[in-house]
C-alpha positions as MATLAB code, in Angstrom:
seq = 'VYFTNLALVGGAAIAGAVFLAAFGPWMLRLFGKDFDEGYVTLMILAAAAIPEALGAAAYQAILAREHMWLSLMVVVLPREGIFLFLTFLLVSEYGAVGLATGYAIAWIIALIIVFQYWFHQLLPKNE';
ca = [
      97.939  101.176  119.922;
      97.335   99.707  116.476;
      95.348  102.716  115.260;
      97.765  105.192  116.861;
     100.630  103.459  115.067;
      98.678  103.581  111.761;
      97.974  107.314  112.223;
     101.592  108.146  113.182;
     103.105  106.154  110.333;
     100.677  107.644  107.835;
     101.304  111.153  109.136;
     105.065  110.693  108.957;
     104.861  109.364  105.417;
     102.693  112.292  104.309;
     105.031  114.764  106.019;
     108.018  113.202  104.263;
     106.274  113.314  100.880;
     105.368  116.976  101.392;
     108.941  117.760  102.424;
     110.312  116.078   99.301;
     107.797  117.884   97.127;
     108.936  121.203   98.586;
     112.677  120.650   98.741;
     113.172  117.830   96.212;
     114.534  119.966   93.369;
     117.103  121.589   95.670;
     118.083  118.230   97.178;
     118.512  116.621   93.723;
     120.826  119.495   92.640;
     123.173  118.440   95.425;
     123.946  115.376   93.318;
     124.572  117.360   90.151;
     122.769  119.128   87.328;
     121.714  115.923   85.618;
     119.676  114.878   88.637;
     117.117  117.698   88.052;
     115.426  115.343   85.629;
     114.762  112.907   88.476;
     112.172  115.108   90.154;
     109.186  113.284   88.599;
     110.630  109.932   89.713;
     111.239  111.353   93.186;
     107.640  112.563   93.416;
     106.244  109.194   92.340;
     108.411  107.422   94.947;
     107.455  109.979   97.633;
     103.809  109.350   96.873;
     104.441  105.581   96.876;
     105.908  105.882  100.381;
     102.445  106.719  101.757;
     100.696  103.470  100.802;
     103.888  101.543  101.527;
     104.086  102.921  105.052;
     100.336  102.487  105.709;
     100.445   98.992  104.234;
     103.407   97.986  106.412;
     101.705   99.363  109.504;
      98.346   97.756  108.742;
     100.123   94.489  107.775;
     101.017   93.977  111.436;
      97.486   92.729  112.058;
      98.120   89.802  109.703;
     101.479   89.035  111.316;
     100.093   89.316  114.851;
      97.525   86.648  114.055;
     100.338   84.372  112.714;
      98.773   84.163  109.242;
     102.126   83.907  107.554;
     101.029   81.724  104.627;
      98.145   84.062  103.988;
     100.491   87.033  104.034;
     102.818   85.348  101.598;
     100.131   84.151   99.154;
      97.700   87.047   99.346;
      99.899   90.078  100.047;
     103.586   89.510   99.309;
     103.506   87.414   96.137;
     100.770   89.460   94.420;
     102.571   92.695   95.323;
     105.895   91.528   94.001;
     104.298   89.860   90.954;
     102.517   93.075   90.028;
     105.706   95.035   90.552;
     107.713   92.684   88.297;
     104.985   92.682   85.612;
     104.696   96.471   85.603;
     108.490   96.854   85.595;
     108.673   94.614   82.544;
     105.888   96.615   80.903;
     106.956  100.155   81.778;
     110.741  100.372   82.168;
     111.717   99.940   78.553;
     109.632  102.922   77.511;
     109.663  105.143   80.616;
     112.867  104.214   82.398;
     113.065  105.217   86.077;
     109.601  106.816   85.971;
     108.170  103.498   84.818;
     109.971  101.632   87.585;
     108.735  104.111   90.186;
     105.204  103.908   88.780;
     105.203  100.112   88.970;
     106.459  100.285   92.537;
     103.705  102.774   93.495;
     100.932  100.759   91.873;
     102.148   97.525   93.543;
     102.057   99.137   96.976;
      98.635  100.674   96.366;
      97.262   97.222   95.527;
      99.019   95.692   98.558;
      97.447   98.358  100.782;
      94.027   97.591   99.360;
      94.519   93.878   99.972;
      95.670   94.435  103.577;
      92.749   96.748  104.285;
      90.343   94.181  102.791;
      91.775   91.602  105.210;
      91.483   94.084  108.017;
      87.842   94.933  107.264;
      86.796   91.288  106.865;
      88.789   89.707  109.683;
      89.233   92.334  112.358;
      86.118   94.450  112.485;
      83.383   93.130  114.768;
      80.558   91.403  112.942;
      77.036   92.708  113.530;
      74.976   89.525  113.926;
];
């Protein structure tokens, strides 16, 4: 069930990102001409949705084992700290693109951390 959930969530996130890539410019025009400039930001956020969705799905293994302090100290705080740091670094120069980039990088790092936990804690050890 865990792997099926991971595959379905990842597939849905990829499908959503592809949909936004294809129809994003048209959808942004619904909000007005000035929103055309937001396509790059939209693409970064659509791409960020993939590691976010996979990370949230994979994160369930930590929660199911009741490792709440581990999840706070090793996943949540680093992810949010990285996001805040990158926001501080990037927003003043790049605006919304910088904010979206910081968000994407933070979730990529969180996904790597969760997968590291998964590989070290959940896979059977060959002894």
